[in-house]
Tab-separated table of C-alpha atoms in Angstrom:
chain	number	residue	atom	x	y	z
R	79	MET	CA	31.733	-1.583	-66.997
R	80	THR	CA	29.691	-4.642	-66.138
R	81	GLU	CA	32.791	-6.634	-65.089
R	82	ARG	CA	33.733	-3.812	-62.623
R	83	HIS	CA	30.396	-3.832	-60.909
R	84	ASP	CA	29.966	-7.746	-60.955
R	85	THR	CA	33.175	-8.345	-58.797
R	86	PRO	CA	32.107	-6.334	-55.592
R	87	ILE	CA	28.860	-7.964	-55.679
R	88	GLN	CA	30.389	-11.502	-55.776
R	89	ASP	CA	32.809	-10.811	-52.980
R	90	THR	CA	29.993	-9.495	-50.757
R	91	LEU	CA	27.914	-12.642	-51.444
R	92	HIS	CA	30.780	-14.809	-50.242
R	93	MET	CA	31.501	-12.903	-47.120
R	94	PRO	CA	30.826	-14.930	-43.879
R	95	GLY	CA	28.126	-12.563	-42.414
R	96	THR	CA	26.395	-12.536	-45.768
R	97	LEU	CA	26.135	-16.343	-45.818
R	98	LEU	CA	25.126	-16.740	-42.284
R	99	LYS	CA	22.369	-14.119	-42.739
R	100	ALA	CA	21.090	-15.804	-45.726
R	101	GLU	CA	20.785	-19.063	-44.054
R	102	ARG	CA	19.147	-17.518	-41.050
R	103	GLU	CA	16.476	-16.096	-43.125
R	104	ARG	CA	15.945	-19.393	-44.955
R	105	GLN	CA	15.376	-21.118	-41.542
R	106	GLY	CA	13.076	-18.332	-40.540
R	107	LEU	CA	14.880	-17.467	-37.383
R	108	SER	CA	14.963	-13.834	-35.943
R	109	VAL	CA	18.166	-11.929	-34.884
R	110	ASP	CA	16.931	-12.155	-31.407
R	111	THR	CA	16.560	-15.803	-31.392
R	112	VAL	CA	19.958	-16.278	-32.736
R	113	ALA	CA	21.460	-13.871	-30.203
R	114	ARG	CA	19.645	-15.775	-27.362
R	115	LYS	CA	20.984	-18.943	-28.292
R	116	LEU	CA	24.339	-17.904	-28.747
R	117	ASN	CA	24.108	-15.849	-25.611
R	118	LEU	CA	25.404	-12.820	-27.540
R	119	LYS	CA	23.839	-9.194	-27.956
R	120	PRO	CA	21.375	-8.864	-30.871
R	121	SER	CA	23.567	-5.833	-32.001
R	122	LEU	CA	26.469	-8.011	-31.992
R	123	VAL	CA	24.809	-10.849	-34.269
R	124	ASP	CA	23.588	-7.863	-36.765
R	125	ASP	CA	27.311	-6.603	-36.870
R	126	PHE	CA	28.512	-9.979	-37.930
R	127	GLU	CA	25.845	-10.326	-40.604
R	128	ARG	CA	26.780	-6.975	-42.107
R	129	ASN	CA	30.453	-8.140	-42.058
R	130	GLN	CA	31.425	-5.610	-39.444
R	131	PHE	CA	33.837	-7.037	-36.923
R	132	ASP	CA	35.043	-3.960	-35.498
R	133	LYS	CA	33.632	-4.630	-31.963
R	134	VAL	CA	35.640	-7.915	-31.754
R	135	GLN	CA	39.314	-6.960	-32.316
R	136	ILE	CA	40.895	-10.392	-31.650
R	137	ALA	CA	40.461	-12.455	-34.927
R	138	ALA	CA	40.556	-15.748	-33.025
R	139	TYR	CA	37.485	-14.662	-30.977
R	140	ARG	CA	35.707	-13.468	-34.222
R	141	ARG	CA	36.345	-17.158	-35.753
R	142	GLY	CA	35.051	-18.675	-32.549
R	143	TYR	CA	31.864	-16.649	-32.731
R	144	LEU	CA	31.507	-17.308	-36.478
R	145	ARG	CA	31.938	-21.152	-35.857
R	146	SER	CA	29.164	-20.989	-32.951
R	147	TYR	CA	26.848	-19.197	-35.474
R	148	ALA	CA	27.487	-21.879	-38.328
R	149	ARG	CA	27.018	-24.808	-36.068
R	150	LEU	CA	23.558	-23.178	-34.913
R	151	LEU	CA	22.496	-23.007	-38.349
R	152	HIS	CA	23.993	-26.423	-39.268
R	153	MET	CA	26.426	-25.054	-41.830
R	154	ASP	CA	29.823	-26.077	-42.628
R	155	GLU	CA	32.123	-24.239	-40.183
R	156	ALA	CA	35.300	-24.281	-42.374
R	157	ILE	CA	33.388	-22.477	-45.167
R	158	ILE	CA	32.582	-19.610	-42.863
R	159	VAL	CA	35.976	-19.569	-41.436
R	160	ASP	CA	37.531	-19.476	-44.920
R	161	ALA	CA	35.298	-16.777	-45.970
R	162	HIS	CA	36.432	-14.650	-42.964
R	163	ASP	CA	40.283	-15.292	-43.609
R	164	ARG	CA	40.031	-14.375	-47.227
R	165	GLN	CA	38.429	-11.148	-46.144
R	166	PHE	CA	40.631	-10.322	-42.828
R	167	GLY	CA	43.513	-12.607	-43.496
R	168	ARG	CA	45.251	-15.164	-41.204
R	169	GLU	CA	47.708	-12.620	-39.387
R	170	ASP	CA	47.057	-14.388	-36.023
R	171	ALA	CA	46.407	-18.094	-37.343
R	172	SER	CA	49.839	-18.945	-35.934
R	173	THR	CA	48.906	-17.933	-32.290
R	174	PRO	CA	47.147	-20.411	-30.051
R	175	ARG	CA	43.453	-20.571	-30.988
R	176	ALA	CA	41.154	-19.226	-28.153
R	177	ALA	CA	38.090	-21.233	-27.522
R	178	PRO	CA	34.769	-19.255	-27.930
R	179	ILE	CA	33.673	-17.726	-24.867
R	180	GLN	CA	31.050	-19.726	-23.281
R	181	THR	CA	28.502	-17.975	-21.161
R	182	ILE	CA	27.011	-20.063	-18.293
R	183	LYS	CA	23.426	-19.584	-17.995
R	184	PRO	CA	22.078	-18.958	-14.607
R	185	ARG	CA	20.297	-21.818	-13.035
R	186	SER	CA	16.614	-21.733	-12.772
R	187	GLY	CA	15.214	-20.661	-9.464
R	188	ARG	CA	13.730	-23.941	-8.358
R	189	PRO	CA	16.923	-25.310	-6.588
R	190	GLY	CA	17.261	-22.050	-4.580
R	191	ARG	CA	13.609	-22.057	-3.659
R	192	LEU	CA	13.946	-25.939	-2.676
R	193	GLY	CA	17.134	-24.997	-0.641
R	194	ARG	CA	15.415	-22.305	1.240
R	195	ILE	CA	12.427	-24.558	2.058
R	196	VAL	CA	14.661	-27.220	3.346
R	197	PHE	CA	16.489	-24.799	5.359
R	198	ARG	CA	13.221	-23.292	6.890
R	199	LEU	CA	12.002	-26.898	7.728
R	200	PHE	CA	15.271	-27.735	9.358
R	201	THR	CA	14.975	-24.573	11.488
R	202	LEU	CA	11.611	-25.188	12.596
R	203	LEU	CA	12.474	-29.042	13.406
R	204	VAL	CA	15.333	-27.562	15.647
R	205	ILE	CA	13.188	-25.021	17.325
R	206	ALA	CA	10.516	-27.789	18.000
R	207	VAL	CA	13.044	-30.207	19.357
R	208	LEU	CA	14.400	-27.552	21.623
R	209	ALA	CA	11.007	-26.629	22.852
R	210	GLY	CA	10.214	-30.360	23.701
R	211	LEU	CA	13.444	-30.760	25.692
R	212	THR	CA	12.673	-27.448	27.437
R	213	LEU	CA	9.312	-28.633	28.391
R	214	VAL	CA	10.490	-32.117	29.424
R	215	TRP	CA	13.192	-30.609	31.627
R	216	TRP	CA	10.703	-28.289	33.158
R	217	GLN	CA	8.177	-31.065	34.181
R	218	SER	CA	11.016	-33.201	35.491
R	219	ARG	CA	12.355	-30.435	37.564
R	220	ASP	CA	8.763	-30.169	39.402
R	221	ASN	CA	8.689	-34.019	39.859
R	222	THR	CA	12.232	-34.184	41.243
R	223	PRO	CA	12.247	-34.641	44.956
R	224	ASP	CA	13.963	-32.107	47.299
R	225	VAL	CA	17.008	-33.317	48.604
R	226	THR	CA	18.399	-32.178	52.187
R	227	ASP	CA	21.139	-29.567	52.422
R	228	ASP	CA	23.784	-32.396	52.965
R	229	GLY	CA	22.761	-34.192	49.979
R	230	VAL	CA	21.107	-37.434	51.822
R	231	ASP	CA	17.519	-38.134	51.898
R	232	THR	CA	16.367	-38.906	55.691
R	233	THR	CA	13.697	-41.665	55.961
R	234	ALA	CA	12.975	-41.563	59.562
R	235	LEU	CA	10.021	-43.647	60.518
R	236	PRO	CA	7.034	-41.573	62.113
R	237	ALA	CA	6.251	-44.485	64.354
R	238	SER	CA	9.456	-44.015	66.224
R	239	GLU	CA	9.343	-40.467	66.549
R	240	SER	CA	5.758	-40.696	68.175
R	241	ILE	CA	7.081	-43.404	70.594
R	242	THR	CA	9.694	-41.064	71.907
R	243	GLN	CA	7.668	-38.270	72.692
R	244	ILE	CA	4.445	-39.678	74.260
R	245	PRO	CA	5.682	-41.696	77.252
R	246	THR	CA	7.291	-38.963	79.388
R	247	PRO	CA	4.099	-36.783	79.736
R	248	ILE	CA	1.845	-39.859	80.469
R	249	GLU	CA	3.929	-41.315	83.344
R	250	ILE	CA	4.792	-38.363	85.389
R	251	PRO	CA	1.279	-37.743	86.619
R	252	ASP	CA	1.170	-41.235	88.001
R	253	THR	CA	4.270	-40.619	90.082
R	254	THR	CA	2.862	-37.378	91.555
R	255	ALA	CA	-0.077	-39.347	92.656
R	256	GLN	CA	2.051	-41.845	94.341
R	257	VAL	CA	4.419	-39.230	96.155
R	258	SER	CA	1.847	-36.846	97.302
R	259	PRO	CA	0.414	-38.960	100.205
R	260	THR	CA	3.859	-39.229	101.886
R	261	PRO	CA	3.763	-35.928	103.548
R	262	GLU	CA	0.298	-36.448	105.116
R	263	GLN	CA	1.489	-40.049	106.498
R	264	GLN	CA	4.664	-38.397	107.879
R	265	ASP	CA	3.053	-35.631	109.365
R	266	THR	CA	0.717	-37.932	111.444
R	267	ALA	CA	3.604	-40.107	112.598
R	268	PRO	CA	4.693	-37.850	115.305
R	269	THR	CA	1.273	-37.610	116.622
R	270	THR	CA	0.708	-41.198	116.890
R	271	GLU	CA	3.927	-42.011	118.772
R	272	PRO	CA	4.949	-39.092	121.239
R	273	ALA	CA	6.545	-41.278	123.756
R	274	THR	CA	9.625	-42.028	121.694
R	275	PRO	CA	12.064	-38.962	121.360
R	276	ALA	CA	14.148	-40.731	118.766
R	277	ILE	CA	11.142	-40.957	116.260
R	278	GLU	CA	10.132	-37.411	117.054
R	279	GLU	CA	13.774	-36.143	115.877
R	280	THR	CA	13.677	-38.357	112.781
R	281	ALA	CA	10.044	-37.721	111.745
R	282	PRO	CA	10.614	-33.917	110.843
R	283	SER	CA	13.339	-34.965	108.644
R	284	THR	CA	11.244	-37.069	106.185
R	285	PRO	CA	8.717	-34.424	105.385
R	286	GLU	CA	11.928	-32.195	104.390
R	287	VAL	CA	12.686	-34.991	101.988
R	288	ALA	CA	9.015	-35.201	100.627
R	289	ASP	CA	8.771	-31.471	100.526
R	290	SER	CA	11.715	-31.293	98.325
R	291	ALA	CA	10.429	-34.021	96.097
R	292	THR	CA	7.159	-32.543	95.657
R	293	PRO	CA	7.991	-29.286	93.805
R	294	ASP	CA	9.744	-31.423	91.253
R	295	THR	CA	6.869	-33.720	90.501
R	296	SER	CA	4.208	-31.145	90.854
R	297	SER	CA	5.701	-29.132	88.040
R	298	ALA	CA	5.550	-31.741	85.365
R	299	PRO	CA	1.744	-32.192	84.947
R	300	VAL	CA	1.921	-28.610	83.676
R	301	ALA	CA	3.653	-29.743	80.471
R	302	THR	CA	1.401	-32.758	79.930
R	303	ASP	CA	-1.880	-30.970	79.666
R	304	ALA	CA	-4.106	-31.390	76.743
R	305	ASP	CA	-3.579	-27.964	75.616
R	306	THR	CA	0.131	-29.024	74.681
R	307	ALA	CA	-0.894	-32.044	72.330
R	308	VAL	CA	1.350	-32.321	69.403
R	309	PRO	CA	-0.433	-32.200	66.183
R	310	THR	CA	-0.672	-35.479	64.281
R	311	LEU	CA	-0.367	-36.045	60.455
R	312	ALA	CA	-1.980	-39.209	58.840
R	313	MET	CA	-1.719	-40.067	55.163
R	314	SER	CA	-2.920	-43.046	53.309
R	315	PHE	CA	-1.714	-44.105	49.562
R	316	ALA	CA	-3.855	-45.388	46.872
R	317	GLN	CA	-0.854	-45.409	44.507
R	318	ASP	CA	2.926	-45.030	44.807
R	319	SER	CA	3.753	-41.480	46.037
R	320	TRP	CA	7.047	-39.568	46.895
R	321	VAL	CA	6.344	-37.458	49.949
R	322	ARG	CA	8.471	-35.105	51.962
R	323	ILE	CA	6.880	-33.202	55.034
R	324	THR	CA	9.119	-30.861	57.447
R	325	ASP	CA	7.933	-29.161	60.645
R	326	SER	CA	8.723	-25.610	61.744
R	327	SER	CA	12.214	-26.725	62.804
R	328	GLY	CA	13.041	-28.035	59.391
R	329	LYS	CA	12.922	-31.650	60.702
R	330	ASN	CA	11.662	-34.356	58.223
R	331	VAL	CA	8.684	-36.007	59.786
R	332	ILE	CA	7.835	-38.087	56.653
R	333	SER	CA	10.265	-38.485	53.614
R	334	GLY	CA	10.691	-40.954	50.957
R	335	LEU	CA	8.771	-43.015	48.585
R	336	GLN	CA	5.384	-44.539	50.043
R	337	THR	CA	3.985	-47.416	48.213
R	338	ALA	CA	0.580	-48.096	47.346
R	339	GLY	CA	-1.980	-49.429	49.953
R	340	THR	CA	0.243	-48.238	52.779
R	341	THR	CA	-0.298	-45.312	55.517
R	342	ALA	CA	2.159	-43.161	57.419
R	343	GLN	CA	1.618	-41.149	60.647
R	344	ALA	CA	3.853	-38.590	62.214
R	345	GLU	CA	3.730	-35.692	64.643
R	346	GLY	CA	5.651	-32.400	64.769
R	347	THR	CA	5.424	-28.655	65.430
R	348	PRO	CA	3.445	-26.852	62.802
R	349	PRO	CA	3.478	-25.221	60.415
R	350	PHE	CA	4.344	-28.198	58.279
R	351	ARG	CA	5.885	-27.649	54.713
R	352	LEU	CA	4.590	-30.446	52.360
R	353	THR	CA	5.624	-31.862	48.930
R	354	ILE	CA	3.441	-34.817	47.722
R	355	GLY	CA	3.864	-36.451	44.401
R	356	ASN	CA	0.719	-38.142	42.678
R	357	ALA	CA	-1.289	-36.166	45.137
R	358	SER	CA	-4.622	-37.169	43.533
R	359	HIS	CA	-4.053	-40.555	44.941
R	360	VAL	CA	-3.162	-39.440	48.426
R	361	THR	CA	-5.449	-38.563	51.389
R	362	LEU	CA	-3.946	-36.233	54.269
R	363	ARG	CA	-5.724	-35.797	57.671
R	364	LEU	CA	-4.423	-33.468	60.531
R	365	ASN	CA	-5.656	-34.283	63.706
R	366	GLY	CA	-8.446	-36.584	62.135
R	367	GLU	CA	-9.577	-33.942	59.785
R	368	GLN	CA	-9.250	-34.560	56.160
R	369	VAL	CA	-7.215	-31.810	54.224
R	370	ASN	CA	-8.130	-30.959	50.559
R	371	LEU	CA	-5.252	-31.348	48.397
R	372	ALA	CA	-6.879	-30.239	45.316
R	373	PRO	CA	-6.214	-26.552	45.428
R	374	HIS	CA	-2.389	-27.080	46.091
R	375	THR	CA	-2.056	-29.510	43.140
R	376	ARG	CA	-0.192	-28.428	40.154
R	377	SER	CA	-0.705	-29.655	36.433
R	378	ASN	CA	1.993	-32.399	36.932
R	379	ASN	CA	0.085	-33.744	39.997
R	380	VAL	CA	2.485	-32.463	42.586
R	381	ALA	CA	1.097	-30.562	45.497
R	382	LYS	CA	3.355	-28.055	47.297
R	383	PHE	CA	2.099	-26.012	50.250
R	384	THR	CA	2.437	-25.003	53.951
R	385	LEU	CA	-0.138	-26.350	56.631
R	386	ASN	CA	-0.880	-24.732	59.898
R	387	GLN	CA	-2.672	-26.295	62.825
């Protein structure tokens, strides 16, 4: 009777699961610890230790799990596999042996967080660069001098314009003063010499010429009165400054780069449209009175405004 009971007990002691469980308990490892290191469920490890392999139908997979378990406990893998083959046979030994399933552990969250941080920093850098470029473009647009419609900047000298406009109203009154006495002299000419008929006939003809001339000359002084004096702009530059000034007709009276230490003067018909760069170093006078540029100067030191007489 004793021999019949000893044989099943000895067979159980040599089963692969029994051997693995005994070694695990000897090393003081828990089922959860072994399952975590093998990337298996604790219930599957418990089934292996109880020699129940129903959940793993393919024998090659069972052998792979048993080898991994034996390798973890530093046991001889061949002993565990042979114990399995004695219990379940080697019906699939001739088939290609499948490698144990290797579960890839998920990477830690540090690289992901680092990547997100780098991406955010890169995004902020791009936004900062775009904002800086936009600001530079905006400031350069305000500092860019305006160009005439045909694309060419006119740099007319103000002195030449003032010279061409001043002489005509000044010389006309002098001519009227010289012509005006002629009718009086010719009116007295017939009275001084009544004896000569030829002179009497020609004398009336000369007043007719004088009369025809006097209306033309008398009308000129009306345009040269002080009331029609052209407004004068005078500018002085402590530093280099780009200036453009147009009158009511759109004509450029001053245009171009003015160098430090120079002055400019021009005349025109108001209102004047002014664009003055580096305005804090420019002095502007209209008809001798200084014009305050500070209220019209922007943050980029460019003044743009319209000036009436």
